[in-house]
Coordinates of C-alpha atoms in Angstrom, one line a residue:
Chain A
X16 CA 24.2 124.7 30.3
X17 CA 22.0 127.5 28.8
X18 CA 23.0 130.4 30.7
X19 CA 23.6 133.5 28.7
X20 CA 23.6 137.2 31.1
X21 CA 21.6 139.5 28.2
X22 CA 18.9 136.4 28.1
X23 CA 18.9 136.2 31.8
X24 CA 18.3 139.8 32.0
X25 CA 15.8 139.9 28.9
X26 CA 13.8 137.8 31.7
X27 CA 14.4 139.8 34.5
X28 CA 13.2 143.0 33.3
X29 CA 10.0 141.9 31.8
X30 CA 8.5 140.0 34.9
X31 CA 7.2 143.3 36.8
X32 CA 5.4 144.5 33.1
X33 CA 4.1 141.0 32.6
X34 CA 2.7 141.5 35.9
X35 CA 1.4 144.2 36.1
X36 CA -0.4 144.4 32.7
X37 CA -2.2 141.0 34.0
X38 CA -2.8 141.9 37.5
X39 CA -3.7 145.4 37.3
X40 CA -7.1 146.4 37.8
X41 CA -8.4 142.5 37.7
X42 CA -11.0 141.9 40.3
X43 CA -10.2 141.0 44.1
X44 CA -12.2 137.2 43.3
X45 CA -8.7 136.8 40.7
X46 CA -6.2 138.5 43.3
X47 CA -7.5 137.2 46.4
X48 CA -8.1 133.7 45.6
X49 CA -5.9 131.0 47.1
X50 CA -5.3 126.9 46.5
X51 CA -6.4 126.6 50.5
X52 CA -4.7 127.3 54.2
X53 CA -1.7 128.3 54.4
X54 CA -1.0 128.3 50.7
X55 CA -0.4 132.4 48.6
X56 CA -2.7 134.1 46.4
X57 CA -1.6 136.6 43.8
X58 CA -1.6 139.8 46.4
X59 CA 0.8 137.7 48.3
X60 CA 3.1 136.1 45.9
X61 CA 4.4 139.9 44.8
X62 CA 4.8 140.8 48.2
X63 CA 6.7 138.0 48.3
X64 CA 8.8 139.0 45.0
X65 CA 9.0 142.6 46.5
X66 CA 11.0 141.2 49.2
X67 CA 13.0 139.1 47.6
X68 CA 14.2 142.5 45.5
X69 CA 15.1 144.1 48.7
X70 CA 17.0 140.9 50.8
X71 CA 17.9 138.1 48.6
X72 CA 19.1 138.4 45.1
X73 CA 20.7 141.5 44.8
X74 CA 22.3 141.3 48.3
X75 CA 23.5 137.4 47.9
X76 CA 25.4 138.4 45.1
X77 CA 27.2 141.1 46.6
X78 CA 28.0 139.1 49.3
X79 CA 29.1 136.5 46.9
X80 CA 31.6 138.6 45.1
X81 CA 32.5 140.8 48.4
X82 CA 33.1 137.4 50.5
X83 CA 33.7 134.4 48.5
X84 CA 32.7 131.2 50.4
X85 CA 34.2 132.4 53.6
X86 CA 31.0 133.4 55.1
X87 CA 27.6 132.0 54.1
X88 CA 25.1 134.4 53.0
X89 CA 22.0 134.8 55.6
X90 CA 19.2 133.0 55.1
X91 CA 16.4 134.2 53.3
X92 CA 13.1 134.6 55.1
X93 CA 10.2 133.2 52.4
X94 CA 7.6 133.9 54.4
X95 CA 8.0 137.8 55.9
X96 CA 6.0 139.3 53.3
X97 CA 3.1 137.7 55.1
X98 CA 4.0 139.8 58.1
X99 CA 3.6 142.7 56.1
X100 CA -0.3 144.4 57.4
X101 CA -0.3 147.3 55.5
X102 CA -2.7 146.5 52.7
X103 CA -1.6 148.7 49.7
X104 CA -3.6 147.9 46.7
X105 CA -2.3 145.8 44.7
X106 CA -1.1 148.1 41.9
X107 CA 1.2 150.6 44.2
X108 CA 2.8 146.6 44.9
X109 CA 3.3 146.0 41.5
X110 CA 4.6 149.5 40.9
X111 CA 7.1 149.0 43.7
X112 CA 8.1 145.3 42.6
X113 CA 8.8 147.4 38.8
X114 CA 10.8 149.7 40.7
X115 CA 13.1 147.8 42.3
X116 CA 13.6 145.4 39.3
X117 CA 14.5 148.0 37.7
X118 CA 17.2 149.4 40.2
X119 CA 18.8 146.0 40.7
X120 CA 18.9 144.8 36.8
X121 CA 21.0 148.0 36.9
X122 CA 23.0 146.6 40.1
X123 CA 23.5 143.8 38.5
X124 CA 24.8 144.9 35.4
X125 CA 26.9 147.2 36.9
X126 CA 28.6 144.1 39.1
X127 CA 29.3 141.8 36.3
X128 CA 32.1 142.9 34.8
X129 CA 33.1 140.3 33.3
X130 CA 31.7 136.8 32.1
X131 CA 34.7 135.3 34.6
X132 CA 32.8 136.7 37.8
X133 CA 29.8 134.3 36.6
X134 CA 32.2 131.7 38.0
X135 CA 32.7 133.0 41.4
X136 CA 31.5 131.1 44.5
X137 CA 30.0 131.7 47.1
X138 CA 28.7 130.2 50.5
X139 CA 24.6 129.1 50.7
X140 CA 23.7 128.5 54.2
X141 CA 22.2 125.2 53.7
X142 CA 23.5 124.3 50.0
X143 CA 27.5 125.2 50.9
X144 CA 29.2 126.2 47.6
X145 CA 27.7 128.2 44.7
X146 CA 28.1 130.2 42.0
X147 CA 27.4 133.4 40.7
X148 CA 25.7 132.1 37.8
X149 CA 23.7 129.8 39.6
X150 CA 22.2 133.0 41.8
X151 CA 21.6 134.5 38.8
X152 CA 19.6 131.4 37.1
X153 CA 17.6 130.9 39.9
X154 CA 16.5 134.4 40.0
X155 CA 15.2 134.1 36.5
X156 CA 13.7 130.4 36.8
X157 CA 12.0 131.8 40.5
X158 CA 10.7 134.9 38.3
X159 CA 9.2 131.8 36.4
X160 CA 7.7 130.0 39.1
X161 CA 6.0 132.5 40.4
X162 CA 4.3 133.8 37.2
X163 CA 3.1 130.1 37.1
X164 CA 1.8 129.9 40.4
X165 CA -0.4 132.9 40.1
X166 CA -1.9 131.4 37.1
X167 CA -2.3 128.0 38.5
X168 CA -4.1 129.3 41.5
X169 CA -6.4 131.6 39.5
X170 CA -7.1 128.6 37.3
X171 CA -8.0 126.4 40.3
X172 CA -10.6 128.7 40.9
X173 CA -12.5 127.5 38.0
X174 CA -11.8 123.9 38.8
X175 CA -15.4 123.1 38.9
X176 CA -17.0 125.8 36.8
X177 CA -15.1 124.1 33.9
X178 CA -17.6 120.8 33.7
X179 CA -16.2 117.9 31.9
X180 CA -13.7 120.0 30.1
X181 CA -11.8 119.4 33.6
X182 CA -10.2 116.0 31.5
X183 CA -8.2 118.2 29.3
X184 CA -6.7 120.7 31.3
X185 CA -3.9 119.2 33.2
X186 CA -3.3 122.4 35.5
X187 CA -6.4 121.6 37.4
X188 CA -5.3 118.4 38.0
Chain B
X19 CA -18.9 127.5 41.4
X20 CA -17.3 130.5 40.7
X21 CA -17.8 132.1 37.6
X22 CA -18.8 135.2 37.0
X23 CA -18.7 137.0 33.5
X24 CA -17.4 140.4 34.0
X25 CA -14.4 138.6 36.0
X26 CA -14.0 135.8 33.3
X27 CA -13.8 138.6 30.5
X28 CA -11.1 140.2 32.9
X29 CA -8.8 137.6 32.3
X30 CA -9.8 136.9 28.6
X31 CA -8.8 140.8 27.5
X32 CA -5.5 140.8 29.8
X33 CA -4.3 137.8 28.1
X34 CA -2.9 138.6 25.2
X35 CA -1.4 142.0 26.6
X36 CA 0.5 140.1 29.0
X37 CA 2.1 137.2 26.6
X38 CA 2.6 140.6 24.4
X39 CA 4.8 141.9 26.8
X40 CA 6.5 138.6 28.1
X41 CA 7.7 137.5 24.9
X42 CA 8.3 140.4 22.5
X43 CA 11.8 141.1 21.8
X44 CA 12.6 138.3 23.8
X45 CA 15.8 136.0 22.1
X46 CA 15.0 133.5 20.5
X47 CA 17.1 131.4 23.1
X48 CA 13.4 131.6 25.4
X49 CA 11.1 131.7 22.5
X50 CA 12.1 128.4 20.3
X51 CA 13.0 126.4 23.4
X52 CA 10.9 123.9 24.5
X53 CA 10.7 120.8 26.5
X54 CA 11.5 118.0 23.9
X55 CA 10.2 116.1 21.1
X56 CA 6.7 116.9 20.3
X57 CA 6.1 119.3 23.0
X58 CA 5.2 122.9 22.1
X59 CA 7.8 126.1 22.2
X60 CA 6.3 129.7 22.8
X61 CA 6.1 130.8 19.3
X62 CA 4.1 127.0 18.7
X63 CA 1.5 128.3 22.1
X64 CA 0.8 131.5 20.4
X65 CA -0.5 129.7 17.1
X66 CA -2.5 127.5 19.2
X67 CA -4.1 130.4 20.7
X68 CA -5.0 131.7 17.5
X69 CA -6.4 128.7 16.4
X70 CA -8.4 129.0 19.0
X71 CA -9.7 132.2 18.6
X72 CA -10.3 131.6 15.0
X73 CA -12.2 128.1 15.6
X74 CA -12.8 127.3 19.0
X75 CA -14.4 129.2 21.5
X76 CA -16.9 132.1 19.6
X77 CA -17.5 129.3 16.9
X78 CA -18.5 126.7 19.4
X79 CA -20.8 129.5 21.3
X80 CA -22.1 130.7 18.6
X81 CA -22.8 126.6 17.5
X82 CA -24.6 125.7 21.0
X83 CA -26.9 129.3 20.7
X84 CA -27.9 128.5 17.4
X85 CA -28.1 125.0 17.8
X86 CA -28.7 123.5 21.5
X87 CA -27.9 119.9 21.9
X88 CA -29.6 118.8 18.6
X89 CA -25.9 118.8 16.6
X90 CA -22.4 118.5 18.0
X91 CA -20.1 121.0 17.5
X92 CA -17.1 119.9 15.5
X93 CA -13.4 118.6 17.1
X94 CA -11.0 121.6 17.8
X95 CA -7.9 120.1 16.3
X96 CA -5.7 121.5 18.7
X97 CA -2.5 120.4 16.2
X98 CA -3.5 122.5 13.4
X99 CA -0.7 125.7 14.2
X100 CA 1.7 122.9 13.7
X101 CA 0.7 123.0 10.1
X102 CA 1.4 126.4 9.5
X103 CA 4.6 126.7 7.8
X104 CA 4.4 130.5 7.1
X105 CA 7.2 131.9 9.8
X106 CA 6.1 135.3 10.9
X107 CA 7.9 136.6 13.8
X108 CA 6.4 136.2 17.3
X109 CA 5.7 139.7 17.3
X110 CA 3.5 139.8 14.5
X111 CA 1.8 136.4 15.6
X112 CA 1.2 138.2 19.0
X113 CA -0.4 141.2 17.2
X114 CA -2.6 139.0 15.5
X115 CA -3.8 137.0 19.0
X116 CA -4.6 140.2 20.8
X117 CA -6.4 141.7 17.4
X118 CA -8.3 138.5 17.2
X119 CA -9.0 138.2 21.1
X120 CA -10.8 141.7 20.8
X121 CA -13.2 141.1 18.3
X122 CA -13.6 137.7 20.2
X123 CA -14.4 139.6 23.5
X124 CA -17.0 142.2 21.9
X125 CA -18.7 139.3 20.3
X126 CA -19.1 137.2 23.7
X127 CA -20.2 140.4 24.8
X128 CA -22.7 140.4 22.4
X129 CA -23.9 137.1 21.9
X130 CA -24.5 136.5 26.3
X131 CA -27.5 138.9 26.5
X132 CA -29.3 137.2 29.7
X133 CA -27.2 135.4 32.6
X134 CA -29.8 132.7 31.4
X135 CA -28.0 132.2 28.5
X136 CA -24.9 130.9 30.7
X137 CA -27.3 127.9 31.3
X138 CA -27.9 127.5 27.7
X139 CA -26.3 123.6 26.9
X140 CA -24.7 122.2 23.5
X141 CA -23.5 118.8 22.6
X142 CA -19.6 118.2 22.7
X143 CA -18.3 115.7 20.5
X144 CA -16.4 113.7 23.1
X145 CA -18.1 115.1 26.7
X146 CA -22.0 114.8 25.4
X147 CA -23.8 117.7 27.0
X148 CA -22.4 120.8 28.0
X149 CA -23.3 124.4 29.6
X150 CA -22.4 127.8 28.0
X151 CA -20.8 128.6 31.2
X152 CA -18.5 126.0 30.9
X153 CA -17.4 126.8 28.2
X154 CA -16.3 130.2 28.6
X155 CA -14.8 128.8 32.1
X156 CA -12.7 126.7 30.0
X157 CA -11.8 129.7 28.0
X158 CA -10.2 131.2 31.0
X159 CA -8.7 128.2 32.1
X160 CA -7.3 127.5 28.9
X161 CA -5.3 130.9 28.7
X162 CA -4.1 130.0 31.7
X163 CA -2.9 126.5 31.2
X164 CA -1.1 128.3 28.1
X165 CA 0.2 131.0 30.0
X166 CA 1.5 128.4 32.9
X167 CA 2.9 126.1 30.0
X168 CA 5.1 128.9 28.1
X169 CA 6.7 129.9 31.8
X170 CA 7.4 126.4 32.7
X171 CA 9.0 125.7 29.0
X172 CA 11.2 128.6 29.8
X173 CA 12.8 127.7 33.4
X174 CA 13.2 124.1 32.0
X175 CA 15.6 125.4 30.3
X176 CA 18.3 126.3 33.2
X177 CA 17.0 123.5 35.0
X178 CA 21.2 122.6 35.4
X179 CA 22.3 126.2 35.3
X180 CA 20.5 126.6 39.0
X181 CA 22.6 124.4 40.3
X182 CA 21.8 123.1 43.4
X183 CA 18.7 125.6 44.0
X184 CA 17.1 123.0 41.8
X185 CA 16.0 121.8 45.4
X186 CA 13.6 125.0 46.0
X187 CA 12.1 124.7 42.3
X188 CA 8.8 123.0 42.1
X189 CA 8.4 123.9 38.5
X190 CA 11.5 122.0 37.5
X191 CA 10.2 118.9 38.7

């Protein structure tokens, strides 16, 4: 186990600025470029993290240390940022994905009192029992994924402009 | 075929700026972690990115304008950071990627005076005959296979502190 809250949180708050300073101003061929149907391109992916600010982490975890494993936390909709028409550029989404980082790094801060509440457990609706510092790991590692997947799609994009070069770059393949 | 030059250079400038922010003042917990024996930590991806910058990519262009197919360029040895003993902080290695990446930039600028020249073809050691614009397609790429790898590295690392959300986590697969 590797969990530690200030690296956790060293994470957390630099995903939105990592972000941001790589998606910023890049041109819509970079953010609007997908791996194929049904799959997210970068536009999507932080409207995807922008909801997952507002209804998953953040929430979970007070239900977590409100309810204990009495009631399962709701499910988590994965996809409802793809419901979302309004097309703000992307910037005013990474602006909003910044700000509500920042608010609930705060939250969560403020909820931890103590490293004994990283043991509490709570109710997942299709895991059963889990535990604060679980959440909280996930969060970071998801953070992670994400960050990854933009760049892996973007790369894809190049899959063929790349020539032979293709044999040595294993995220193409 | 996707490639485009102003859109390539996008990515090659943000790089840097956005490992910059990712990983300074980060612990040391995310930056010397990696994912076993012989595989690279953040602070090892950083000098290979500098290698890169100080013998790969402009030296190679600059190799195929001036040369054409007539002489191979030489191997990249993609090991030799490994060799560098001096221990500057991450910080200061990071500085020294973006300063480098600049100069880099101005001088692809420079060098690509005709979309013709994108055409332009070299001999690589190992491949045989290559374009110009695969090359710099590969730049991209690269940065973001380098990008992709330091993220990955990173949620490896609380690939049992998630718990059962392991499940949800492609990248820790």
């Amino acid at each position: 186990m590797e969990f530690n809250m200030n690296e956790a949180i060293d994470v957390l708050e630099r995903t939105p600025k990592t972000l941001e300073h790589f998606l910023s101003g890049l041109s819509d061929g970079w953010v609007h470029c997908n791996e194929g149907e049904s799959t997210w391109n970068a536009y999507e992916v932080i409207g995807h993290l922008i909801d997952g600010e507002k209804n998953n982490w953040i929430p979970r975890l007070e239900h977590i240390l409100m309810e204990g494993e009495s009631n399962p936390f709701p499910p988590f909709d994965r996809y409802a940022h793809l419901n979302d028409t309004a097309k703000v550029p992307i910037k005013d989404r990474l602006l909003e994905f910044k700000r509500l980082r920042s608010i609930n790094v705060q939250k969560l801060m403020d909820l931890i009192e103590s490293i004994d509440d990283l043991d509490r457990t709570g109710s997942h609706p299709a895991f059963g029992v889990v535990k604060v510092r679980e959440l909280i790991s996930t969060w970071v590692v998801h953070d992670l994924t994400h960050i990854s997947q933009i760049v892996r799609v973007m790369a894809k994009r190049y899959g063929v402009d790349v020539g032979p070069w293709k044999e040595y770059l294993s995220i193409l393949k």
